[in-house]
Coordinates of C-alpha atoms in Angstrom, one line a residue:
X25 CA 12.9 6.6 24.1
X26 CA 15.1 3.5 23.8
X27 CA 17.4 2.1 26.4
X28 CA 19.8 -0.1 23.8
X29 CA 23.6 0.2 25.1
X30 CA 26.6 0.7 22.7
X31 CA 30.0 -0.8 24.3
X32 CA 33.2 1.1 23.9
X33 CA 36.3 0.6 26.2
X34 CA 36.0 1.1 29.3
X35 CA 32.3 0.4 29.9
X36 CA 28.9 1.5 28.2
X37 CA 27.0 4.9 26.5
X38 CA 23.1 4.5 26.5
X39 CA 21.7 5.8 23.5
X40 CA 19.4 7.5 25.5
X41 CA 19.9 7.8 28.7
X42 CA 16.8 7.7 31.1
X43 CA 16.6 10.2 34.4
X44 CA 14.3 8.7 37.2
X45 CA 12.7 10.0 40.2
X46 CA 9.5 9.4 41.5
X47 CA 7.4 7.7 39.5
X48 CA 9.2 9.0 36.9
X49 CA 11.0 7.8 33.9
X50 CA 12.0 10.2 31.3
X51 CA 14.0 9.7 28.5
X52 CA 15.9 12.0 27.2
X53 CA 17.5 12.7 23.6
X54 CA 20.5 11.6 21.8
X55 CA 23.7 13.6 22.8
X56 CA 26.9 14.3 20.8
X57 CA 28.5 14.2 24.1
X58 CA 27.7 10.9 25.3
X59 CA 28.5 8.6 22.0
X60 CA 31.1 6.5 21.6
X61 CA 34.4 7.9 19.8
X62 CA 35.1 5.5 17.4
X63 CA 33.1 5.8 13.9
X64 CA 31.4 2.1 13.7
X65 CA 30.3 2.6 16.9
X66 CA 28.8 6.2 16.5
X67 CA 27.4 4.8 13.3
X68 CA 25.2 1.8 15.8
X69 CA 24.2 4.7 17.5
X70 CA 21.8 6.2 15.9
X71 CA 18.3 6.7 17.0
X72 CA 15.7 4.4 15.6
X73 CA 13.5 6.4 12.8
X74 CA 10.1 6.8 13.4
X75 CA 7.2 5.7 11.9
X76 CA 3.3 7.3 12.3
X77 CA 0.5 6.3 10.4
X78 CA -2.5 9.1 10.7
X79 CA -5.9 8.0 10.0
X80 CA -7.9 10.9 8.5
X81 CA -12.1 9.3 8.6
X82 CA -14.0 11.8 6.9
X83 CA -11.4 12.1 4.5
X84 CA -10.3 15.5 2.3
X85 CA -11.1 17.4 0.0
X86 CA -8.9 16.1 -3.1
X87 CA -9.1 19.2 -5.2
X88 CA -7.0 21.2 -2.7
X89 CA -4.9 18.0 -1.6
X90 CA -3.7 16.7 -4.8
X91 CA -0.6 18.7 -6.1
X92 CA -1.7 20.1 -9.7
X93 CA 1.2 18.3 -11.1
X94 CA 3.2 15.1 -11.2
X95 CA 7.0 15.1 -10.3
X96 CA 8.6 17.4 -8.0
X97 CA 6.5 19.0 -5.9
X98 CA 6.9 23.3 -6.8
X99 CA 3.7 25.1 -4.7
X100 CA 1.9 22.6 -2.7
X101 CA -2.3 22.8 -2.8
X102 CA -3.6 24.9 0.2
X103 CA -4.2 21.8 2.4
X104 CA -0.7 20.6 2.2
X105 CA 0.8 24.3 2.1
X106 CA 1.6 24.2 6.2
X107 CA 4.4 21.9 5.3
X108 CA 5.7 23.8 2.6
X109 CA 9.4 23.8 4.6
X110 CA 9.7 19.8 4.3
X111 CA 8.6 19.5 1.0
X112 CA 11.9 18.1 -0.2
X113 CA 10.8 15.1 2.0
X114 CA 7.3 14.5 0.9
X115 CA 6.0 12.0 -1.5
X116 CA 2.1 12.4 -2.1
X117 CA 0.7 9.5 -3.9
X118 CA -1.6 9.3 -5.9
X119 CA -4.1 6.6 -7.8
X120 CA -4.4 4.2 -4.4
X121 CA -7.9 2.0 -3.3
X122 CA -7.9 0.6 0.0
X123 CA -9.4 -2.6 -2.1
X124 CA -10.1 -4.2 1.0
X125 CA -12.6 -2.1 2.4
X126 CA -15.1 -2.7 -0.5
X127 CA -18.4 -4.2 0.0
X128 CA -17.7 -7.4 -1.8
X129 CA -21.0 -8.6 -1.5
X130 CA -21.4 -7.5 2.4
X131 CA -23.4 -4.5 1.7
X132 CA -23.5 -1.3 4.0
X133 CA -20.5 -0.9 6.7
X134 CA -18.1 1.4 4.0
X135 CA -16.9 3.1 7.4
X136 CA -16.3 0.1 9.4
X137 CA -14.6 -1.7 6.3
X138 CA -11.9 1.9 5.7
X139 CA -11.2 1.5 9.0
X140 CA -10.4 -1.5 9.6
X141 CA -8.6 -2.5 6.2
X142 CA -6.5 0.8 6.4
X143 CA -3.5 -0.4 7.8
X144 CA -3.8 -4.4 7.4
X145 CA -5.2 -4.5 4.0
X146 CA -7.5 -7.3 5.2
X147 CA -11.1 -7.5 4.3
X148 CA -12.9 -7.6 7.7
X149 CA -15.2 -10.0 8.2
X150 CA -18.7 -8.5 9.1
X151 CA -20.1 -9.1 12.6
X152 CA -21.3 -7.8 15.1
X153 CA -20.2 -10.4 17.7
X154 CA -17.1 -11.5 19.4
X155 CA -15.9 -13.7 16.4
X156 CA -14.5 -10.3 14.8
X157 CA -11.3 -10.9 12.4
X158 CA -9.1 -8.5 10.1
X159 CA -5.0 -8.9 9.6
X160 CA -2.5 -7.8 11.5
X161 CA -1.8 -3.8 10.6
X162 CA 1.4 -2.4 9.4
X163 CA 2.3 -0.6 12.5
X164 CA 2.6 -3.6 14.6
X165 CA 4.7 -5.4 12.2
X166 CA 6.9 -2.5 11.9
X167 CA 6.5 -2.7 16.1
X168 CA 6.9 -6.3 16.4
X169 CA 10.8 -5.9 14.0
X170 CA 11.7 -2.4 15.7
X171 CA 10.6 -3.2 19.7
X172 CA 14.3 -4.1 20.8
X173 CA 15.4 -0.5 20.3
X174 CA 12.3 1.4 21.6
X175 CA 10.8 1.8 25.1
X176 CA 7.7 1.6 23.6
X177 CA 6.9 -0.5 20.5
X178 CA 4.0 1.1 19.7
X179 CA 1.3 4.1 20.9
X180 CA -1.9 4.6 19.8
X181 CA -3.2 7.7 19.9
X182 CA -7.1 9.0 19.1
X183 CA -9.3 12.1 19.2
X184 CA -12.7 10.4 20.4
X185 CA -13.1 7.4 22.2
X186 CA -15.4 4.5 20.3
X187 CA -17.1 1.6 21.4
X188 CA -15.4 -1.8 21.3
X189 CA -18.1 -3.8 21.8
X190 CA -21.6 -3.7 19.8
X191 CA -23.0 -2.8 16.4
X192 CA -21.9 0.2 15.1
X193 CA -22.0 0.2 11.1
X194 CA -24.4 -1.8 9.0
X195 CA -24.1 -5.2 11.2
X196 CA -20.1 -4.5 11.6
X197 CA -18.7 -4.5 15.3
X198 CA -18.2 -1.3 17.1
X199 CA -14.2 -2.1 17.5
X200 CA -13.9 -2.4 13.4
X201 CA -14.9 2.0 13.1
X202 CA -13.0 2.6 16.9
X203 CA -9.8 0.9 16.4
X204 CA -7.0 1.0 13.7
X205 CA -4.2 -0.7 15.2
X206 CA -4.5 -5.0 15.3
X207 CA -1.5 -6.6 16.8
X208 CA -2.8 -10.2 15.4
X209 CA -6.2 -10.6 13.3
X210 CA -8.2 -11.0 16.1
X211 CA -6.8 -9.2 18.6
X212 CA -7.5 -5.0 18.0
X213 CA -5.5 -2.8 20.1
X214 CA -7.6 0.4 21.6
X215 CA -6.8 3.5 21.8
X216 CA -5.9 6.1 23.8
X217 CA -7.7 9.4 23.9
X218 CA -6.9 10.9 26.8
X219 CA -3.7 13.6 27.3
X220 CA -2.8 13.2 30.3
X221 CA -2.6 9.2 30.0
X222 CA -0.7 9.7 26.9
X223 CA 1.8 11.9 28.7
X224 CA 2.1 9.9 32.1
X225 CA 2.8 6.7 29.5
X226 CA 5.4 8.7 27.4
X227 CA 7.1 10.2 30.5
X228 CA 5.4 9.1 34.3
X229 CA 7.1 5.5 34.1
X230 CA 5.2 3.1 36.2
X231 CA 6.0 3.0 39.7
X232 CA 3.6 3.1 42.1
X233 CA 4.4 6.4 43.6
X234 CA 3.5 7.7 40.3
X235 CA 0.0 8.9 42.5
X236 CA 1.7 10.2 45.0
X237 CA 3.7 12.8 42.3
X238 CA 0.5 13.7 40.7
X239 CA -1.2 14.5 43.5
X240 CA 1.8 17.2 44.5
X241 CA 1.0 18.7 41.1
X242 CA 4.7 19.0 40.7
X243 CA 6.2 18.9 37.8
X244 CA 7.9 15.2 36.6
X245 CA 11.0 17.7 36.0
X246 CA 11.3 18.7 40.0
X247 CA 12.1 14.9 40.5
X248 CA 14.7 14.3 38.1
X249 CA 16.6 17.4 39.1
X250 CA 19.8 15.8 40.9
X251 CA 19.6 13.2 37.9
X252 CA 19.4 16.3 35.3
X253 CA 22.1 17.8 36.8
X254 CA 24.7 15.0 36.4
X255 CA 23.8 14.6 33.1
X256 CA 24.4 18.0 32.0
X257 CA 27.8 17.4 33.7
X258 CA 29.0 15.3 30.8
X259 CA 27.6 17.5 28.3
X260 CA 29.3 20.1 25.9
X261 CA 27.5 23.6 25.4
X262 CA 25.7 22.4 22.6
X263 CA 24.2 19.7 24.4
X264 CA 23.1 21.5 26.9
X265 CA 21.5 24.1 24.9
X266 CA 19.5 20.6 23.7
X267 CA 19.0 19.3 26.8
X268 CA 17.3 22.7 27.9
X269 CA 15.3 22.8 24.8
X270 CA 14.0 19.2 25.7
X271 CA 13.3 20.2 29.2
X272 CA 11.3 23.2 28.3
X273 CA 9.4 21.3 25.9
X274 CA 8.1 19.0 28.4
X275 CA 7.4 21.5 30.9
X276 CA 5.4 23.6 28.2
X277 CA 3.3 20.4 27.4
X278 CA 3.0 19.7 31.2
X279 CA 1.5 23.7 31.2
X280 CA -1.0 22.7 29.1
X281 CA -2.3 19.7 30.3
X282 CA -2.8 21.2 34.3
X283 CA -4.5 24.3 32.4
X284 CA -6.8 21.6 30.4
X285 CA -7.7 19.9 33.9
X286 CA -8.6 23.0 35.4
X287 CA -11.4 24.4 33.4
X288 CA -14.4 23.7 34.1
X289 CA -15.8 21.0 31.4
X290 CA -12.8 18.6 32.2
X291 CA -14.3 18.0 35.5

């Protein structure tokens, strides 16, 4: 989802080359096809890694998390088991406090303190009034170093909306247990919990004809088509067979939200 350009002679590759249409701004996946030949430039070309921190508040049961031995991981514990096909990647750590969200002498608010010392390792200061202050969390540093090469620096993402205003734990602020992201100490950044917004932010761009495609219940893909097309031009097979795959995936997620909207408790 990044727009930086790589120069080679004769003009310019996009690292990932965005289709538009009506209200619609979708980028698509790095392509073989459409790097630059030389090796130092192919070697600037490659997509940013990305970086997710999941926030899990009524935490796990440890017994079947924790692998039953240090080192390489051999079988994983049931909880872990789905991801038994990356486990060459993972690293589960153990013997880790989030030392920050401990009372020190501020009493009740343990949920309220996780939450808000997860990913800034600040100890929040308890209120329950506008003066609320934490650190500034990990993601948004990583987002603040990383924003040149992504369309979006950041997105956060949650399964319930929370209050951001009020008491909600022990004389703590609402926003402390409702928001895990802070882009400075004082300034929390909420979430969004709602697919569809998600998906129109990932993919919808932010035109104002945006509307006007939603309400044609149309697919975002009908209005890239010519774009699509010329793009798939300058592609090799294998590309294609990528580009396809991407296009599909949309589409299915696109399936899935109209079906979501439709039933009845959505109205």
């Amino acid at each position: 989802m990044n727009g930086v350009s790589n120069r080679q002679a004769g003009g310019s590759v996009s690292r990932r080359t965005v289709l538009r249409g009506v209200g619609t701004a979708l980028a698509l996946p790095g392509f073989e096809s459409l790097l630059p030949r030389t090796a130092a430039a192919a070697a600037g070309s490659r997509p940013p890694v990305r970086l997710a921190f999941v926030y899990v508040p009524n935490g796990v049961n440890m017994d079947r998390w924790r692998p039953a031995a240090p080192g390489p991981l051999a079988a994983l514990p049931p909880t872990l088991e789905p991801l038994a096909a990356v486990k060459q990647d993972l690293l589960v750590l153990s013997g880790l406090a989030a030392d920050k969200a401990r009372a020190y002498g501020d009493g009740g608010g343990d949920h309220a303190r996780a939450m808000a010392a997860f990913l800034t390792g600040a100890h929040p200061r308890k209120t329950d009034g506008s003066n609320i202050r934490a650190g500034m969390s990990a993601d948004q540093v990583a987002a603040e170093r990383l924003a040149e090469f992504t369309q979006l620096p950041s997105l956060e993402i949650g399964c319930e909306a929370g209050g951001l205003t009020g008491a909600c734990d022990s004389g703590y602020a609402c926003v402390y247990s409702s928001t895990l992201s802070w882009k400075s100490p004082t300034q929390p950044l909420p979430k969004e919990t709602d697919p569809r917004l998600v998906f129109e932010r990932l993919f919808g761009g932010t035109d104002g004809r945006r509307a006007e495609r939603r309400a044609s219940r149309r697919s975002l893909l009908d209005f890239i088509r010519a774009d699509a097309a010329r793009v798939a031009a300058r592609l090799g097979n294998a590309d294609r067979r990528k580009l396809d795959e991407y296009f599909t995936a949309v589409r299915e997620v696109e399936t899935r939200l109209d079906r979501i909207e439709r039933l009845p408790d959505a109205k």
